[in-house]
XYZ file of C-alpha atoms in Angstrom:
717
model
C 0.266 -0.038 0.154
C 1.439 3.569 -0.758
C 2.619 6.018 1.839
C -0.260 7.905 3.541
C 1.226 10.733 4.314
C 4.017 12.471 5.562
C 5.174 13.418 8.842
C 4.793 17.360 7.999
C 1.174 17.054 6.811
C -1.122 20.395 6.810
C -5.038 19.097 8.552
C -5.846 19.662 5.186
C -3.031 17.450 3.640
C -4.532 14.866 6.116
C -8.194 14.701 4.689
C -6.904 14.545 1.144
C -4.878 11.901 2.013
C -7.637 10.292 3.446
C -9.777 10.656 0.413
C -6.312 9.418 -1.495
C -6.434 6.321 0.029
C -10.450 5.796 -0.506
C -9.821 7.007 -3.815
C -6.890 4.288 -4.224
C -9.137 1.755 -2.932
C -12.167 2.352 -4.772
C -14.112 3.227 -1.420
C -16.320 6.110 -0.970
C -17.602 7.389 2.331
C -20.628 5.133 1.856
C -18.718 2.283 1.909
C -16.836 2.901 5.071
C -17.707 -0.264 7.048
C -18.083 -2.598 4.527
C -14.517 -4.262 4.904
C -13.636 -3.580 7.858
C -13.243 -5.893 10.990
C -14.632 -5.069 14.637
C -11.691 -7.224 16.585
C -14.932 -9.197 18.772
C -17.994 -7.612 17.322
C -19.389 -11.295 17.957
C -19.252 -10.272 22.066
C -21.564 -7.242 21.478
C -24.407 -9.413 19.322
C -24.007 -12.613 21.512
C -25.065 -10.159 24.172
C -27.927 -8.124 22.039
C -28.669 -10.055 18.776
C -31.182 -7.209 18.171
C -27.927 -4.276 16.951
C -27.392 -6.822 13.984
C -29.317 -4.581 11.189
C -26.848 -1.710 12.480
C -23.513 -4.063 11.929
C -22.467 -1.592 8.930
C -23.417 1.222 10.977
C -20.440 -0.116 13.940
C -17.757 -1.126 11.021
C -18.062 2.820 9.411
C -17.589 3.969 13.184
C -14.838 1.493 14.147
C -12.837 2.338 10.285
C -13.523 6.392 11.248
C -11.584 5.386 14.619
C -8.939 2.932 12.624
C -8.452 6.077 10.466
C -8.245 8.692 13.312
C -5.156 6.287 14.853
C -3.644 5.652 11.849
C -3.584 9.280 10.407
C -1.926 10.209 14.402
C 0.737 7.665 14.197
C 1.622 9.177 10.296
C 1.394 12.669 11.333
C 2.430 12.861 14.805
C 4.417 9.635 15.502
C 1.321 8.124 18.102
C -1.207 9.326 19.959
C 1.264 9.514 22.772
C 3.155 11.995 21.524
C -0.237 13.888 20.209
C -2.205 13.906 23.570
C 1.006 15.436 25.223
C 0.552 18.928 23.145
C 0.923 20.706 26.255
C 3.983 20.198 26.264
C 4.651 22.157 23.234
C 1.348 24.746 23.228
C 0.981 27.790 25.463
C 3.915 28.347 27.535
C 7.093 26.274 28.186
C 10.079 26.329 30.358
C 13.409 25.158 28.223
C 16.034 23.887 29.819
C 18.329 26.768 29.662
C 15.190 29.095 31.013
C 13.826 30.588 27.913
C 10.626 30.549 27.357
C 8.591 28.969 24.374
C 5.544 30.290 23.291
C 3.133 28.388 20.789
C -0.598 29.272 19.488
C -2.726 27.769 16.450
C -4.723 30.715 15.579
C -5.336 29.786 11.409
C -7.643 33.406 10.964
C -4.844 35.683 12.738
C -3.015 38.166 10.414
C -0.326 38.617 13.436
C -0.081 37.962 17.052
C 2.047 39.603 20.013
C 2.861 38.810 23.657
C 2.358 41.455 26.296
C 2.037 41.207 30.219
C 4.049 42.294 33.481
C 7.019 41.401 32.023
C 7.646 44.008 29.190
C 5.313 46.785 30.511
C 2.457 45.555 28.460
C 3.749 46.949 25.539
C 1.305 45.545 22.671
C 3.991 45.531 20.028
C 7.486 44.728 21.350
C 7.411 40.681 21.262
C 5.544 39.377 17.716
C 4.845 35.918 17.585
C 6.660 34.542 13.841
C 4.038 32.514 11.962
C 4.413 29.224 11.087
C 2.864 26.299 9.149
C -0.949 25.679 9.260
C -2.343 28.118 11.660
C 0.790 28.190 14.129
C 2.557 30.790 15.696
C 5.642 30.690 17.617
C 7.681 33.258 20.432
C 10.538 32.616 21.978
C 11.578 34.639 24.817
C 15.883 34.239 26.011
C 15.916 34.416 29.475
C 17.513 37.740 31.580
C 20.784 38.559 32.532
C 20.348 36.933 35.412
C 19.392 33.736 33.375
C 16.131 33.713 35.029
C 12.942 33.226 32.892
C 11.916 36.562 30.908
C 8.451 35.714 32.637
C 8.155 35.576 36.380
C 5.766 33.314 37.933
C 2.770 34.756 39.368
C 2.933 37.664 36.507
C -0.142 37.990 33.744
C 0.278 38.055 30.030
C -1.892 38.731 27.214
C -2.031 37.229 23.298
C -3.004 40.496 21.523
C -4.332 38.925 17.970
C -4.458 41.582 15.111
C -7.010 39.774 12.530
C -7.417 40.330 9.026
C -10.057 42.801 9.526
C -7.524 45.206 11.230
C -9.127 44.489 14.869
C -7.022 44.020 18.019
C -8.328 41.313 20.477
C -6.823 40.632 23.865
C -7.413 36.936 24.486
C -5.771 34.261 27.053
C -4.179 31.618 26.122
C -6.503 28.665 25.214
C -3.248 26.075 26.893
C -3.208 28.822 29.946
C -2.695 26.338 33.347
C -3.618 29.371 35.746
C -5.950 31.973 35.637
C -7.533 34.503 37.814
C -9.969 37.589 38.675
C -9.233 40.554 40.404
C -12.027 40.971 43.330
C -13.801 43.480 41.182
C -12.640 42.373 37.795
C -14.706 41.055 35.519
C -11.952 39.562 32.972
C -10.115 36.595 34.102
C -6.358 37.222 33.523
C -3.726 34.989 32.130
C -1.648 34.244 35.403
C 2.407 32.635 34.334
C 2.390 29.328 36.466
C 5.648 27.962 37.247
C 6.699 28.095 40.689
C 9.919 26.902 42.014
C 8.943 24.524 44.090
C 5.889 22.641 42.631
C 4.139 19.792 44.442
C 4.935 16.294 44.236
C 3.123 13.565 44.551
C 3.205 11.210 47.120
C 0.741 8.557 46.672
C 0.372 6.166 44.242
C -3.444 5.968 42.316
C -5.776 2.945 44.161
C -6.559 0.419 41.832
C -9.729 0.640 40.377
C -12.526 -0.805 42.898
C -14.901 -3.878 41.728
C -17.683 -1.587 43.416
C -17.491 1.844 42.618
C -19.120 4.179 45.359
C -19.177 8.162 44.132
C -18.972 11.072 46.262
C -20.546 13.829 43.900
C -19.210 16.785 45.557
C -18.393 20.114 44.600
C -15.082 22.359 46.405
C -16.449 25.954 46.795
C -19.883 24.954 48.443
C -18.157 22.252 50.304
C -17.991 24.025 54.022
C -21.269 25.883 55.866
C -20.236 29.117 55.575
C -21.450 31.607 53.208
C -18.438 31.770 51.424
C -16.887 30.140 48.744
C -14.688 26.855 50.157
C -11.154 26.221 49.873
C -9.381 23.289 48.086
C -7.464 23.259 51.486
C -10.613 23.064 53.397
C -11.801 19.856 51.312
C -8.875 17.724 51.892
C -8.804 18.849 55.893
C -13.031 18.849 56.485
C -14.220 16.757 53.942
C -11.761 13.878 52.846
C -12.086 12.275 56.085
C -16.032 12.521 56.260
C -15.768 10.739 52.315
C -13.704 8.098 53.832
C -15.879 7.978 57.035
C -19.056 7.250 55.461
C -17.099 4.450 52.932
C -17.287 5.737 49.602
C -14.027 4.998 47.657
C -14.500 7.660 44.565
C -14.800 10.962 44.356
C -16.588 13.297 41.774
C -15.281 16.412 41.234
C -17.107 19.459 39.813
C -16.771 22.715 38.444
C -12.452 22.486 38.839
C -12.081 23.397 35.032
C -12.114 26.697 35.342
C -15.212 28.989 34.642
C -15.578 32.530 34.345
C -19.149 32.510 36.026
C -19.206 30.506 39.565
C -23.389 30.253 38.964
C -22.885 27.660 35.771
C -21.977 24.752 38.411
C -18.821 24.915 36.339
C -20.339 23.795 32.920
C -19.840 26.706 30.832
C -16.236 26.573 30.608
C -13.509 29.245 29.554
C -9.817 27.683 30.534
C -9.919 24.122 29.421
C -6.445 23.530 31.244
C -6.596 25.625 34.179
C -8.040 24.375 37.875
C -10.286 26.813 39.126
C -8.268 29.772 41.217
C -11.252 30.708 43.186
C -10.845 28.093 45.489
C -6.951 28.122 45.645
C -3.774 27.340 43.664
C -3.318 24.162 41.550
C -0.824 23.265 43.964
C -3.572 22.625 46.489
C -5.320 20.734 43.843
C -3.144 18.671 43.570
C -2.414 17.914 47.129
C -5.766 17.415 48.059
C -5.946 15.004 45.414
C -2.790 13.075 46.844
C -4.166 13.027 50.168
C -7.553 11.010 48.864
C -5.271 8.413 47.362
C -3.844 8.006 50.823
C -6.683 6.966 51.719
C -7.465 4.704 49.066
C -10.024 6.834 47.299
C -10.139 7.158 43.521
C -10.406 11.091 42.076
C -12.515 11.692 39.176
C -13.257 15.041 37.174
C -16.086 16.270 36.038
C -14.846 17.341 32.747
C -16.995 19.576 29.944
C -16.176 18.719 26.857
C -20.009 18.674 24.958
C -19.327 22.850 24.362
C -17.523 26.188 26.033
C -18.621 29.121 27.399
C -19.108 31.573 24.949
C -17.102 34.300 26.166
C -14.296 35.846 24.245
C -11.679 37.894 26.284
C -11.325 34.973 28.821
C -12.617 32.206 27.006
C -12.035 29.875 23.639
C -14.824 31.688 21.609
C -13.188 33.416 18.780
C -9.799 33.246 19.612
C -8.409 33.950 16.575
C -10.955 36.512 15.374
C -12.926 34.394 13.550
C -16.334 32.527 14.355
C -14.650 28.921 14.324
C -11.526 28.224 15.118
C -12.030 25.521 17.539
C -15.785 25.474 16.747
C -18.334 25.162 14.501
C -19.661 28.212 13.102
C -22.933 29.024 13.180
C -25.402 28.057 13.980
C -24.376 24.654 14.134
C -22.016 25.694 16.452
C -24.476 27.138 18.961
C -26.280 24.808 21.441
C -29.547 27.031 21.356
C -30.356 26.177 25.039
C -27.218 26.381 26.286
C -26.155 29.472 24.764
C -22.726 28.015 24.380
C -19.805 26.900 21.671
C -19.920 23.467 20.024
C -16.357 22.095 19.367
C -15.257 20.971 15.775
C -14.712 17.226 16.396
C -13.314 16.982 12.539
C -10.706 19.513 13.236
C -7.549 17.998 14.099
C -6.402 20.757 16.048
C -9.512 20.560 18.182
C -8.619 16.854 18.863
C -5.288 18.211 20.205
C -6.743 20.252 22.251
C -9.236 18.507 23.936
C -7.092 14.796 23.867
C -4.299 16.848 25.497
C -7.052 18.506 27.641
C -7.765 14.750 29.322
C -3.866 13.448 29.349
C -3.411 16.952 30.908
C -5.599 16.639 34.208
C -4.696 12.488 34.581
C -0.482 13.463 34.035
C -0.087 16.767 35.866
C -3.632 16.253 38.902
C -3.017 12.715 38.679
C -6.681 12.301 38.355
C -8.000 8.803 38.021
C -10.529 9.646 35.240
C -13.798 11.358 33.789
C -17.068 11.870 34.476
C -17.994 13.459 30.863
C -20.998 15.619 30.930
C -23.281 16.080 28.188
C -22.688 13.216 26.388
C -26.823 13.404 24.668
C -26.090 15.952 23.226
C -22.538 15.219 21.565
C -23.981 12.198 19.869
C -26.914 13.858 17.890
C -27.105 16.583 15.822
C -30.457 17.570 17.324
C -28.792 17.648 20.279
C -31.516 15.838 22.549
C -33.230 19.166 22.454
C -37.413 18.342 22.114
C -36.653 14.865 21.157
C -37.997 11.848 23.290
C -35.758 8.769 23.114
C -38.443 5.437 22.775
C -35.717 2.963 22.757
C -36.316 2.094 19.237
C -33.176 1.408 18.257
C -33.066 3.723 14.752
C -33.181 6.509 17.008
C -29.415 5.657 17.975
C -28.081 5.346 13.835
C -28.575 7.448 11.079
C -27.964 10.643 9.787
C -29.203 12.446 13.580
C -25.921 10.610 14.729
C -23.201 13.016 14.615
C -20.416 10.867 14.104
C -17.062 12.967 14.410
C -17.925 13.698 18.180
C -18.924 9.836 18.579
C -15.724 8.915 16.895
C -14.035 11.554 19.491
C -15.935 9.672 22.530
C -14.239 6.382 21.455
C -11.165 7.943 20.299
C -10.726 9.120 24.199
C -11.733 6.359 25.665
C -9.616 3.848 23.661
C -6.267 6.239 24.516
C -6.997 6.867 27.806
C -7.600 2.844 28.931
C -4.399 1.890 26.495
C -2.462 4.478 28.697
C -3.903 4.442 32.115
C -5.823 0.539 32.414
C -7.146 1.114 35.923
C -9.037 4.829 34.120
C -12.324 4.985 35.006
C -14.583 6.933 33.079
C -18.480 7.494 32.946
C -20.470 8.868 30.549
C -23.673 11.109 31.386
C -26.308 10.463 28.173
C -29.917 10.183 28.911
C -30.735 8.759 25.343
C -29.500 4.663 25.987
C -27.297 4.747 22.732
C -26.577 0.982 22.487
C -22.525 0.034 23.094
C -22.178 2.839 24.833
C -20.681 0.861 27.391
C -19.275 -1.572 25.706
C -15.766 -1.789 24.668
C -13.816 -0.225 21.630
C -12.664 -3.797 20.180
C -16.487 -4.591 20.659
C -17.491 -1.581 18.318
C -18.461 0.488 21.423
C -17.836 3.401 22.480
C -15.420 2.330 25.635
C -17.032 4.014 28.614
C -16.877 1.802 32.149
C -20.202 3.369 33.271
C -23.150 5.544 31.976
C -25.075 7.252 34.693
C -29.025 5.621 35.423
C -30.449 9.188 34.851
C -34.572 7.882 34.892
C -33.581 7.004 38.887
C -33.637 10.478 40.508
C -36.515 11.071 37.882
C -38.955 8.716 38.961
C -38.099 8.717 43.144
C -39.127 12.641 42.872
C -42.063 12.429 40.492
C -43.144 9.645 43.047
C -42.502 12.023 45.841
C -44.543 14.707 43.802
C -47.185 12.750 42.504
C -47.934 10.175 44.830
C -49.641 9.306 48.140
C -47.848 5.981 49.760
C -50.589 3.812 49.405
C -50.933 4.560 45.243
C -46.939 3.899 45.110
C -46.521 1.243 41.813
C -43.994 -1.185 42.821
C -43.957 -2.947 39.958
C -42.797 0.472 38.018
C -40.302 1.434 40.112
C -38.612 -1.642 40.183
C -38.718 -1.659 36.419
C -37.158 1.377 36.674
C -34.515 0.331 38.520
C -33.792 -2.418 36.287
C -34.060 -1.391 32.905
C -30.768 -0.906 31.941
C -28.712 -2.571 29.130
C -27.383 -5.985 30.205
C -23.596 -5.916 29.961
C -23.206 -2.340 30.259
C -22.732 -0.713 33.899
C -24.775 2.497 35.302
C -24.051 4.383 38.088
C -27.331 4.344 40.074
C -28.247 7.408 42.262
C -31.318 8.351 43.505
C -30.567 12.317 43.493
C -27.303 14.105 42.295
C -26.796 17.945 42.088
C -29.345 18.328 39.501
C -32.211 17.226 41.518
C -31.138 20.016 44.441
C -30.266 23.130 42.477
C -33.062 25.702 42.408
C -36.576 25.158 41.598
C -36.407 21.810 42.912
C -35.519 20.306 45.965
C -33.532 17.425 47.795
C -35.436 14.498 48.318
C -34.877 15.088 52.375
C -36.475 18.320 51.702
C -39.562 16.999 49.488
C -40.630 14.350 51.995
C -40.210 16.695 55.144
C -40.014 20.383 53.583
C -40.327 22.640 56.526
C -40.118 20.534 59.562
C -36.547 20.022 58.874
C -36.732 23.721 60.370
C -38.092 22.964 63.497
C -38.583 19.155 64.571
C -35.189 16.882 63.957
C -34.349 16.834 67.474
C -33.560 13.857 68.420
C -35.011 15.086 71.724
C -38.531 15.675 71.503
C -40.743 12.445 69.701
C -40.696 12.266 65.355
C -43.956 13.993 64.074
C -45.577 11.846 61.590
C -44.052 14.117 58.692
C -39.948 13.489 60.094
C -41.102 9.768 61.334
C -41.988 9.209 57.155
C -39.358 11.163 55.632
C -36.451 9.626 57.992
C -37.726 6.487 56.940
C -38.347 6.472 52.986
C -34.622 8.986 52.678
C -33.291 5.167 54.128
C -34.989 3.241 52.156
C -35.270 5.130 48.729
C -31.031 4.963 48.926
C -30.637 1.664 49.909
C -33.414 0.222 47.064
C -31.320 2.253 44.524
C -28.015 0.910 46.312
C -28.835 -2.176 46.154
C -31.255 -2.477 42.567
C -30.165 0.126 40.486
C -26.878 -0.342 39.134
C -23.247 -1.132 39.227
C -22.026 1.442 40.970
C -23.825 3.994 43.208
C -23.548 7.903 44.006
C -24.588 10.504 45.979
C -24.124 13.972 46.002
C -22.292 15.533 48.877
C -24.476 16.178 51.744
C -27.362 14.506 50.603
C -26.692 11.158 52.724
C -27.658 13.057 55.507
C -30.757 14.694 54.145
C -29.577 17.966 53.735
C -32.107 20.657 53.676
C -33.345 23.149 51.220
C -31.915 23.266 47.419
C -29.044 24.437 45.830
C -28.199 27.815 44.420
C -25.243 30.039 44.072
C -24.814 33.558 44.349
C -26.773 35.565 41.157
C -28.149 38.855 40.600
C -31.637 36.952 41.498
C -30.683 36.110 44.926
C -28.792 39.028 45.741
C -25.503 37.757 45.510
C -26.089 35.141 48.443
C -23.806 32.142 50.015
C -26.763 31.400 52.292
C -28.030 28.118 49.268
C -24.257 27.493 48.388
C -23.144 25.734 51.076
C -23.146 22.413 52.944
C -24.022 22.212 56.367
C -21.771 19.794 57.432
C -22.172 21.463 60.869
C -25.721 19.496 61.039
C -23.791 16.215 61.704
C -22.177 17.172 63.804
C -25.006 17.858 66.338
C -26.029 14.806 68.256
C -29.508 15.882 69.245
C -30.391 16.574 65.928
C -31.204 13.547 63.834
C -29.114 14.081 60.626
C -26.933 12.194 62.218
C -28.719 8.852 62.200
C -29.396 9.448 58.618
C -25.719 10.131 58.257
C -24.308 6.334 60.519
C -27.344 4.485 57.727
C -25.599 5.885 54.787
C -21.865 5.188 56.115
C -23.157 1.586 57.292
C -25.258 0.797 53.711
C -21.292 1.587 52.108
C -20.242 -0.480 54.594
C -22.379 -3.335 54.239
C -21.417 -3.028 50.153
C -17.967 -3.282 51.140
C -18.536 -6.371 52.501
C -20.719 -8.480 50.363
C -19.989 -6.795 47.280
C -23.817 -6.797 45.728
C -22.738 -3.651 43.104
C -19.682 -6.050 41.903
C -22.462 -9.042 41.311
C -24.487 -9.821 38.524
C -27.947 -8.126 38.527
C -30.701 -8.846 41.149
C -33.252 -11.407 41.204
C -36.126 -10.052 41.944
C -38.664 -12.268 43.819
C -41.402 -10.359 45.140
C -43.135 -7.127 44.006
C -46.264 -7.032 45.708
C -48.907 -4.196 44.717
C -50.995 -3.910 47.761
C -48.699 -5.152 50.712
C -46.181 -2.795 48.963
C -42.955 -5.438 49.111
C -40.529 -5.671 47.405
C -38.018 -8.833 48.052
C -34.472 -9.950 45.647
C -31.792 -11.180 46.121
C -28.236 -10.281 45.071
C -24.332 -11.534 45.938
C -26.527 -13.854 48.253
C -27.586 -11.019 50.149
C -31.331 -10.883 50.473
C -32.905 -7.577 50.884
C -36.340 -7.219 51.650
C -38.406 -3.636 51.496
C -41.909 -2.955 52.966
C -42.955 0.482 51.789
C -46.347 -0.045 53.256
C -47.096 3.038 55.171
C -48.879 0.971 57.642
C -48.762 -2.280 57.402
C -46.098 -4.637 58.819
C -45.969 -8.332 58.365
C -45.373 -11.495 60.406
C -44.179 -14.883 59.147
C -43.913 -13.164 55.729
C -42.527 -16.307 53.028
C -39.775 -14.832 50.989
C -37.896 -16.177 48.286
C -34.450 -17.497 48.749
C -31.889 -19.130 46.796
C -29.047 -20.140 49.080
C -29.873 -22.455 51.479
C -28.854 -21.772 55.225
C -28.692 -19.548 58.410
C -29.174 -15.828 57.621
C -29.448 -12.904 60.052
C -30.002 -9.619 59.834
C -27.053 -7.135 58.423
C -28.683 -4.200 57.692
C -31.448 -2.394 59.155
C -32.915 0.907 58.402
C -35.643 0.616 61.501
C -32.451 0.551 63.894
C -32.928 2.824 66.310
C -29.128 4.713 65.755
C -30.476 5.047 62.050
C -33.656 7.026 63.611
C -36.148 4.095 63.245
C -38.474 2.458 65.719
C -36.231 -0.628 66.746
C -38.621 -3.105 65.890
C -36.321 -6.053 64.889
C -34.162 -8.242 66.690
C -30.804 -8.454 65.193
C -30.285 -11.898 66.832
C -32.510 -13.812 65.549
C -31.765 -16.224 63.417
C -33.641 -17.255 59.937
C -33.391 -20.678 58.883
C -33.802 -21.292 55.284
C -36.851 -24.240 54.287
C -36.478 -26.083 51.162
C -39.950 -24.816 49.828
C -39.701 -23.588 46.858
C -40.947 -20.281 45.980
C -41.017 -17.092 43.657
C -38.775 -18.934 41.710
C -36.289 -19.342 44.104
C -35.094 -22.832 45.591
C -35.488 -21.719 49.496
C -37.755 -20.351 51.855
C -37.621 -18.229 54.888
C -39.853 -16.338 57.156
C -39.280 -13.011 58.386
C -41.457 -10.134 60.382
C -40.856 -6.492 58.342
C -42.493 -3.702 59.945
C -43.780 -1.026 57.896
C -41.556 1.366 56.259
C -38.451 -0.528 56.841
C -35.990 -2.155 54.800
C -33.745 -5.199 55.722
C -29.899 -6.706 54.535
C -29.930 -10.447 55.774
C -26.934 -12.881 54.660
C -26.160 -16.281 54.844
C -23.587 -16.671 57.721
C -22.708 -20.413 56.242
C -21.327 -18.074 52.622
C -17.809 -17.030 52.149
C -18.318 -13.478 50.956
C -14.758 -12.348 49.570
C -14.823 -11.348 46.029
């Protein structure tokens, strides 16, 4: 086969080379996928034979991925070098202390560097134009051989456009940006500390059971202010460890100019948010988490970017595209943000290097990819309801540029970092999203089970307790693609945002202000709220997926909602905080909910149901409001009935032997009524029942959940 391209090929030359290969081989774009072999596609079809009619789509996607990998090898020497482009773009200090600056600004007429180092002279330091839209500048060291730009000093790129405009920009590769207290625009600050932080602790191994604590550093304090990385390290990490979570998902880390965007309108992709502290303080946070055996995931936003120009990516070179598609394709109509052009070589360089940067520089352990549904489809999910019909996931509505980008990102991450975890936020149910790239999948490890929290909110908003549809609850918790792992959660940050309320507040509302003291008897509302809060979490944990997620503070029933300072609330921080102090007051019932969440995670850690195959549901009794299932040889029994308790209630179980209670939502230490004797031994009877070989008889009080384990089984997993 003739050589495809030289190492110095341009982006347009690369695309031409692909076309030349197609022409040489007699292929057309419509023929893509006809001849390619997906190594393990048979495994995917064995898992889901109904995907067979879409085999050509899978093959086309896989061939597009292979073409990208081939081009990376030919043009860049492979993806390892390509994804380290943060070592060549932006600003780099060389061994002789000279500084090398490099930018991609294809539409610019000229580029200059200005800043503290040259007295903000706009014309003294001009970049040299190179091929393919690249610009370079070298600053020799000072007379004392120190770098020309001091650590912590400010810089700007001055862009001259072909239309004669002079624009002031932050480098897209800036590692640190800050904002003066009363300023509106962020400043690019040169970050090159004389003694950078050195990580001490190795990354933890990927857990078989993933228990995620979704966190926002800025709200991690009871005080009405933006909390710091150091506060999180000192005060929040020990709580997470005590609660039994083995993974943290950090939100709003990538720099975002607008705090109230919750970190989803990114302005500087390589900069850790300076509102919480310095890059080194974030590194220490992650290092300390690793010392506790806790993995840390970054909530990464590659689905869109802020429309900001002076301190964002938008119009960096003066054009309406550069990193993005030109309007209208490049604008998300609901988010009012810019959409990346994933077919651009330099955009791929930027985004893939961004992932590598967070892994290498900060030692993150993986990513939760935000807005995946928007990426996968040209319609971005706007005004589209997904019914599950497979035709919705294939065809012209699918944006294969971004889909192949996600395949490429997952392939590279899992090749370079075998223990890396990637989680997709997708509401559409795209088949094979969480199957290996080698099978034709997109390569994610997990997807978020986004229908589950919506179901709980709907139930609490619309239904009386006696009208709960038990079968529908079970269906929602178990309705997921077999062989594709899900992260289940009863509520995340989405449900706590202003306009909605936390589950605890839906359950107990204003009584949380006056009746949460354990020194007084529980009111009917507090009693109901306490019991259902625990039961909803446990059944979601046990039945809903292969991983579990909780948003910080909600484990103890954090009251009210979440709202960031903005004009509409008079810039108040009152709702932009987590009141951990409530847990530390022994006379308040919040500590009881906290204790249950802790023991629920510790029980899972011992018995490993999240790592087990899906549960076998043996009972979903509408009149009794009872759900029974077993998973990992652990028996779960839920009585959601508001008033009926059941004596000698027969439940199905597979493994014979002696069972004992290991977790009881009705225990007094969890704010329950203590109606069960934990010394009771339950012996199976060889009486087949509800599809299982054995059965036992138990007492299940109303609004109670119990977990029983077989005393004769070794639960090491």
